């Protein structure tokens, strides 16, 4: 965590002896920051303006505060949620999702097919049906899904013919098959039948397609995974103060008075938390990061003088070290250090290399409080 804080400080206030050195330092710092976010290169911004799926925006707002800090670590299953739009572009009731962006080390937890149920069409005569059976199949034979062994049932249930809205079907096993063997991904087939299993022609229920309907209603695969990246500290509770501890957009300078240098003042001030803003637009990442615009990582600064009071949240080891240092009982023993003793996770909503929208949670990114250790 200390290395990350130093890196963010370097990005926030770069010190550069020359333009060439400044460019080199910035490039190295951004490379290291990308590694913190588990990336080698930043994804390119979408070629055209693209609205993220409302489901992903709502999920981000449920999981995180406006500045991206996790509200409750138990809300999200795993640490990554990926959304994929249908790539069939028109063939009704057939769907294909390209999962090449899913890393091999990601553990598939849950996969959901989201289909938007359209308002039923007006029909002549009395309505004989209020429900129909919707079945979702994994296609095994691309050109002959209806042949024996050409498809495998994944989910089936009764769906109301009244109203409109999203229907969600669990298809986890199919996605696990596809990620293990990419060539096995022949897509999905959805059928609509009567209560007795008989085909209905024309089907009274229609789902929005990827070609004929608005972006917000397009068929979507939502994948919950865990990439195994975990911080050193245990998950923390919600950020103290909730949304009242937002990203401020710029680091708040500490007021300095008198002739003493900043460094000497730091030594006199007790250990405490100070703002440390990360502005994604200033870094050059605003084109692919949807939310947040930036966040306040905070950093710990100040002295841990003897005697250490409870307000400095010292460990027993730090208390003993402080005593040894004050009494000069051993050479080379410094006073305890002011470091984060609580860390919180943040969430990023962003476009990946394939312009899919991803929600990812990163542990140990915000100093929640400071103490002498």
XYZ file of C-alpha atoms in Angstrom:
373
model
C 0.000 0.000 0.000
C 2.874 2.396 0.774
C 4.202 1.937 -2.752
C 0.788 2.753 -4.197
C 0.541 5.919 -2.096
C 3.989 7.081 -3.251
C 2.955 6.358 -6.832
C -0.230 8.406 -6.489
C 1.713 11.239 -4.896
C 4.081 11.197 -7.863
C 1.117 11.452 -10.237
C -0.582 14.165 -8.205
C 2.473 16.424 -7.871
C 5.215 15.327 -10.291
C 8.657 16.778 -9.625
C 10.665 16.881 -12.829
C 14.124 18.290 -13.539
C 13.498 18.410 -17.302
C 10.694 17.807 -19.825
C 12.278 14.526 -20.936
C 12.656 13.304 -17.364
C 9.103 14.444 -16.600
C 7.671 12.485 -19.543
C 9.654 9.393 -18.585
C 8.598 9.630 -14.935
C 4.946 10.121 -15.884
C 4.993 7.169 -18.290
C 6.533 4.918 -15.640
C 4.054 6.114 -12.995
C 1.057 5.490 -15.279
C 2.410 2.044 -16.128
C 2.683 1.215 -12.443
C -0.826 2.580 -11.796
C -2.198 0.373 -14.577
C -0.593 -2.607 -12.842
C -2.479 -1.673 -9.662
C -5.673 -1.880 -11.754
C -4.594 -5.217 -13.253
C -3.942 -3.939 -16.786
C -0.954 -3.807 -19.103
C -2.320 -1.076 -21.377
C -5.278 1.291 -21.034
C -8.296 0.227 -23.132
C -8.945 2.533 -26.106
C -11.990 4.796 -25.747
C -15.033 3.640 -27.771
C -14.833 4.734 -31.402
C -18.277 6.338 -31.145
C -20.276 7.635 -28.212
C -21.689 4.623 -26.421
C -24.213 4.576 -23.626
C -23.380 1.976 -20.958
C -26.169 -0.506 -20.146
C -28.453 0.959 -17.491
C -28.168 -2.279 -15.518
C -24.412 -1.736 -15.129
C -24.873 1.918 -14.132
C -27.503 0.952 -11.558
C -25.256 -1.823 -10.229
C -22.365 0.626 -9.799
C -24.631 3.030 -7.908
C -25.811 0.179 -5.684
C -22.306 -1.050 -4.892
C -20.408 2.247 -4.654
C -20.688 5.846 -3.554
C -20.384 8.585 -6.156
C -16.593 8.580 -5.689
C -16.401 4.815 -6.261
C -15.788 3.761 -2.640
C -17.516 0.482 -1.788
C -20.653 0.898 0.328
C -20.714 -2.692 1.515
C -18.233 -5.399 0.444
C -20.917 -8.110 0.672
C -23.179 -6.658 -2.039
C -21.110 -7.819 -5.011
C -20.572 -11.481 -5.867
C -16.880 -11.786 -6.692
C -14.957 -8.672 -7.682
C -15.780 -8.340 -11.392
C -19.022 -7.948 -13.353
C -18.842 -8.021 -17.149
C -21.619 -7.203 -19.611
C -21.720 -8.416 -23.220
C -24.146 -7.371 -25.947
C -25.561 -9.809 -28.497
C -23.534 -10.143 -31.714
C -26.075 -11.919 -33.944
C -27.472 -8.586 -35.214
C -30.933 -9.679 -36.140
C -31.625 -13.420 -36.078
C -34.616 -13.577 -33.770
C -34.393 -15.814 -30.713
C -30.750 -16.695 -31.459
C -28.058 -14.941 -29.416
C -24.274 -14.933 -29.498
C -21.904 -13.342 -26.972
C -18.153 -13.087 -27.549
C -16.276 -13.768 -24.299
C -12.669 -13.329 -25.476
C -12.058 -10.561 -22.915
C -12.611 -12.922 -19.972
C -9.198 -13.771 -18.516
C -8.237 -17.416 -18.015
C -7.677 -16.866 -14.299
C -11.191 -15.519 -13.706
C -13.475 -17.866 -11.802
C -16.978 -17.940 -13.285
C -19.464 -17.496 -10.433
C -22.770 -16.646 -12.118
C -23.869 -15.941 -15.682
C -27.221 -14.376 -16.577
C -29.029 -13.836 -19.865
C -30.995 -10.574 -19.742
C -33.822 -10.249 -22.290
C -36.223 -7.318 -22.509
C -39.840 -8.478 -22.837
C -41.774 -6.202 -25.204
C -45.388 -5.164 -24.752
C -47.652 -7.855 -26.248
C -49.086 -7.131 -29.647
C -52.784 -6.387 -29.917
C -54.685 -9.466 -31.140
C -58.209 -9.958 -32.430
C -60.650 -12.053 -30.437
C -60.494 -13.207 -26.833
C -57.133 -13.743 -25.177
C -56.679 -17.418 -24.457
C -53.292 -17.219 -22.728
C -51.944 -15.266 -19.781
C -48.628 -17.099 -19.566
C -46.279 -18.903 -21.896
C -43.227 -21.078 -21.368
C -39.859 -19.581 -22.292
C -36.925 -21.983 -22.657
C -33.263 -21.107 -23.093
C -30.967 -23.633 -24.811
C -27.226 -23.840 -25.280
C -26.648 -24.471 -28.993
C -24.367 -27.442 -29.598
C -24.774 -27.733 -33.377
C -24.620 -24.302 -34.973
C -26.556 -25.079 -38.167
C -28.922 -27.715 -36.770
C -29.907 -26.741 -33.225
C -33.250 -28.595 -33.528
C -31.613 -31.879 -34.496
C -31.296 -34.582 -31.771
C -28.410 -33.538 -29.552
C -28.239 -30.135 -31.236
C -29.069 -28.174 -28.112
C -29.071 -28.451 -24.304
C -31.737 -26.965 -22.025
C -30.341 -24.362 -19.615
C -33.429 -22.708 -18.135
C -37.210 -22.750 -18.554
C -40.079 -21.001 -16.799
C -43.500 -19.440 -17.225
C -43.517 -15.790 -18.270
C -46.494 -13.452 -18.071
C -47.905 -12.095 -21.302
C -48.913 -8.867 -19.549
C -46.662 -5.799 -19.464
C -43.002 -5.488 -20.393
C -39.638 -5.538 -18.674
C -36.460 -7.524 -18.150
C -36.425 -11.300 -17.828
C -33.275 -12.911 -16.402
C -32.224 -16.521 -16.993
C -29.315 -18.344 -15.333
C -26.904 -19.836 -17.932
C -23.799 -20.325 -15.799
C -22.850 -23.811 -17.014
C -22.928 -22.777 -20.682
C -20.581 -19.864 -20.051
C -18.200 -22.110 -18.125
C -18.143 -24.436 -21.129
C -17.446 -21.543 -23.488
C -14.601 -20.117 -21.417
C -12.947 -23.550 -21.217
C -13.310 -24.146 -24.964
C -13.931 -21.000 -27.006
C -14.819 -22.983 -30.141
C -17.792 -24.548 -28.329
C -19.557 -21.174 -28.174
C -22.334 -21.586 -30.749
C -24.671 -19.224 -28.945
C -28.107 -19.553 -27.379
C -31.564 -20.400 -28.667
C -34.750 -19.151 -26.986
C -38.165 -20.707 -27.655
C -41.686 -19.622 -26.669
C -44.344 -22.308 -26.182
C -47.832 -22.667 -24.789
C -48.539 -24.056 -21.343
C -48.764 -27.561 -22.750
C -45.449 -27.262 -24.550
C -47.029 -26.653 -27.980
C -45.441 -24.065 -30.303
C -47.311 -20.772 -30.625
C -47.392 -19.198 -34.083
C -47.087 -16.323 -34.105
C -45.525 -16.286 -30.641
C -47.458 -13.951 -28.318
C -44.248 -12.944 -26.560
C -41.419 -11.007 -28.200
C -38.041 -9.972 -26.833
C -36.107 -6.918 -27.974
C -33.437 -7.733 -30.553
C -29.957 -6.309 -30.983
C -30.847 -4.838 -34.380
C -34.370 -3.423 -34.115
C -34.469 -1.864 -30.677
C -32.867 0.813 -28.548
C -29.455 0.224 -26.999
C -30.990 0.177 -23.522
C -33.166 -2.859 -24.408
C -30.644 -5.004 -26.275
C -30.077 -8.625 -25.204
C -27.226 -8.827 -22.733
C -25.101 -11.420 -20.971
C -24.014 -10.434 -17.441
C -21.108 -12.361 -15.989
C -20.062 -12.310 -12.313
C -16.474 -13.476 -11.798
C -13.581 -13.320 -9.366
C -10.047 -12.775 -10.672
C -8.356 -13.793 -7.427
C -6.824 -10.365 -6.835
C -7.245 -9.642 -3.150
C -5.671 -7.031 -0.923
C -3.612 -7.769 2.165
C -6.224 -6.452 4.577
C -9.600 -8.066 5.330
C -12.733 -6.550 3.733
C -13.819 -3.382 5.477
C -17.266 -2.136 6.317
C -18.831 0.772 4.497
C -16.807 3.947 4.167
C -17.297 6.151 7.242
C -19.731 8.914 6.445
C -20.949 7.196 3.266
C -21.446 9.691 0.472
C -20.282 12.510 2.744
C -16.647 11.579 2.042
C -16.584 12.238 -1.720
C -13.822 12.776 -4.224
C -13.025 16.461 -4.077
C -11.620 16.877 -7.589
C -8.355 18.373 -6.344
C -6.045 17.836 -3.423
C -6.761 20.237 -0.582
C -3.559 22.118 0.282
C -2.631 22.317 3.943
C -2.338 25.882 5.244
C 1.277 26.750 5.974
C 2.204 29.634 8.229
C 5.515 30.883 9.531
C 9.025 30.354 8.181
C 9.285 26.625 8.845
C 9.453 24.283 5.864
C 6.615 21.891 5.028
C 8.786 18.959 6.029
C 9.498 20.342 9.481
C 5.811 21.101 9.969
C 4.982 17.514 9.031
C 7.268 16.334 11.799
C 5.481 18.545 14.320
C 1.947 17.633 13.271
C 0.527 14.442 14.785
C -0.194 11.436 12.611
C -3.376 12.044 10.644
C -5.083 11.489 7.293
C -4.688 13.996 4.443
C -6.386 14.234 1.022
C -4.752 12.590 -1.998
C -6.909 12.981 -5.107
C -6.629 10.863 -8.232
C -8.164 12.656 -11.235
C -8.756 10.218 -14.133
C -9.262 13.059 -16.624
C -5.923 14.614 -15.668
C -4.235 11.230 -15.996
C -5.792 10.806 -19.458
C -8.151 7.924 -18.651
C -11.532 9.675 -18.818
C -12.204 8.290 -22.320
C -12.621 4.706 -21.111
C -13.528 5.088 -17.432
C -17.268 5.737 -17.045
C -17.396 6.190 -13.253
C -16.083 7.661 -11.054
C -14.352 10.755 -12.460
C -11.733 10.314 -9.767
C -11.448 9.449 -6.129
C -9.736 10.493 -2.930
C -7.160 7.861 -1.940
C -6.021 9.834 1.128
C -2.548 9.371 2.652
C -1.106 9.334 6.156
C 1.377 11.925 7.320
C 2.674 13.233 10.611
C 4.708 12.294 13.640
C 4.284 9.541 16.214
C 5.894 11.221 19.259
C 6.339 9.673 22.676
C 4.055 9.037 24.511
C 1.614 7.575 21.981
C -1.978 8.379 22.915
C -5.009 6.286 22.033
C -5.987 8.871 19.412
C -2.945 7.761 17.402
C -4.326 4.197 17.271
C -0.940 2.631 18.090
C -0.274 -1.081 18.037
C 1.374 -2.610 21.107
C 4.523 -3.016 19.056
C 4.498 0.678 18.118
C 4.071 1.633 21.802
C 7.081 -0.460 22.815
C 9.128 0.907 19.898
C 8.217 4.457 20.915
C 9.399 3.814 24.483
C 12.688 2.238 23.326
C 13.283 5.187 20.986
C 12.509 7.786 23.662
C 14.768 6.171 26.260
C 17.573 5.563 23.729
C 17.789 1.990 24.941
C 18.935 0.680 21.581
C 20.766 2.292 18.672
C 19.112 2.617 15.304
C 15.532 2.330 16.558
C 13.389 5.031 15.000
C 10.030 6.281 16.172
C 6.930 4.478 14.824
C 5.605 5.411 11.381
C 2.304 7.030 10.473
C 0.567 4.583 8.110
C -2.970 3.548 7.058
C -4.553 1.158 9.538
C -7.853 0.805 7.671
C -8.183 0.459 3.919
C -11.290 0.516 1.726
C -11.967 -0.754 -1.774
C -13.072 1.272 -4.782
C -15.055 0.335 -7.887
C -14.448 1.281 -11.516
C -17.065 1.158 -14.263
C -15.264 1.174 -17.603
C -15.142 0.061 -21.254
C -12.737 -2.814 -21.922
C -10.767 -3.459 -25.144
C -13.887 -4.866 -26.850
C -16.111 -1.958 -25.708
C -17.906 -4.173 -23.200
C -18.794 -2.459 -19.930
C -17.043 -3.863 -16.841
C -17.549 -3.174 -13.143
C -14.464 -4.077 -11.126
C -13.715 -3.783 -7.433
C -10.183 -3.102 -6.182
C -9.170 -3.748 -2.589
C -7.011 -1.520 -0.357
C -7.301 1.642 -2.467
C -8.430 4.243 0.083
C -6.836 4.993 3.447
C -9.782 4.941 5.830
C -7.821 6.018 8.902
C -4.226 6.407 10.060
C -2.294 5.123 13.036
C 1.193 4.769 14.453
C 2.692 1.389 13.623
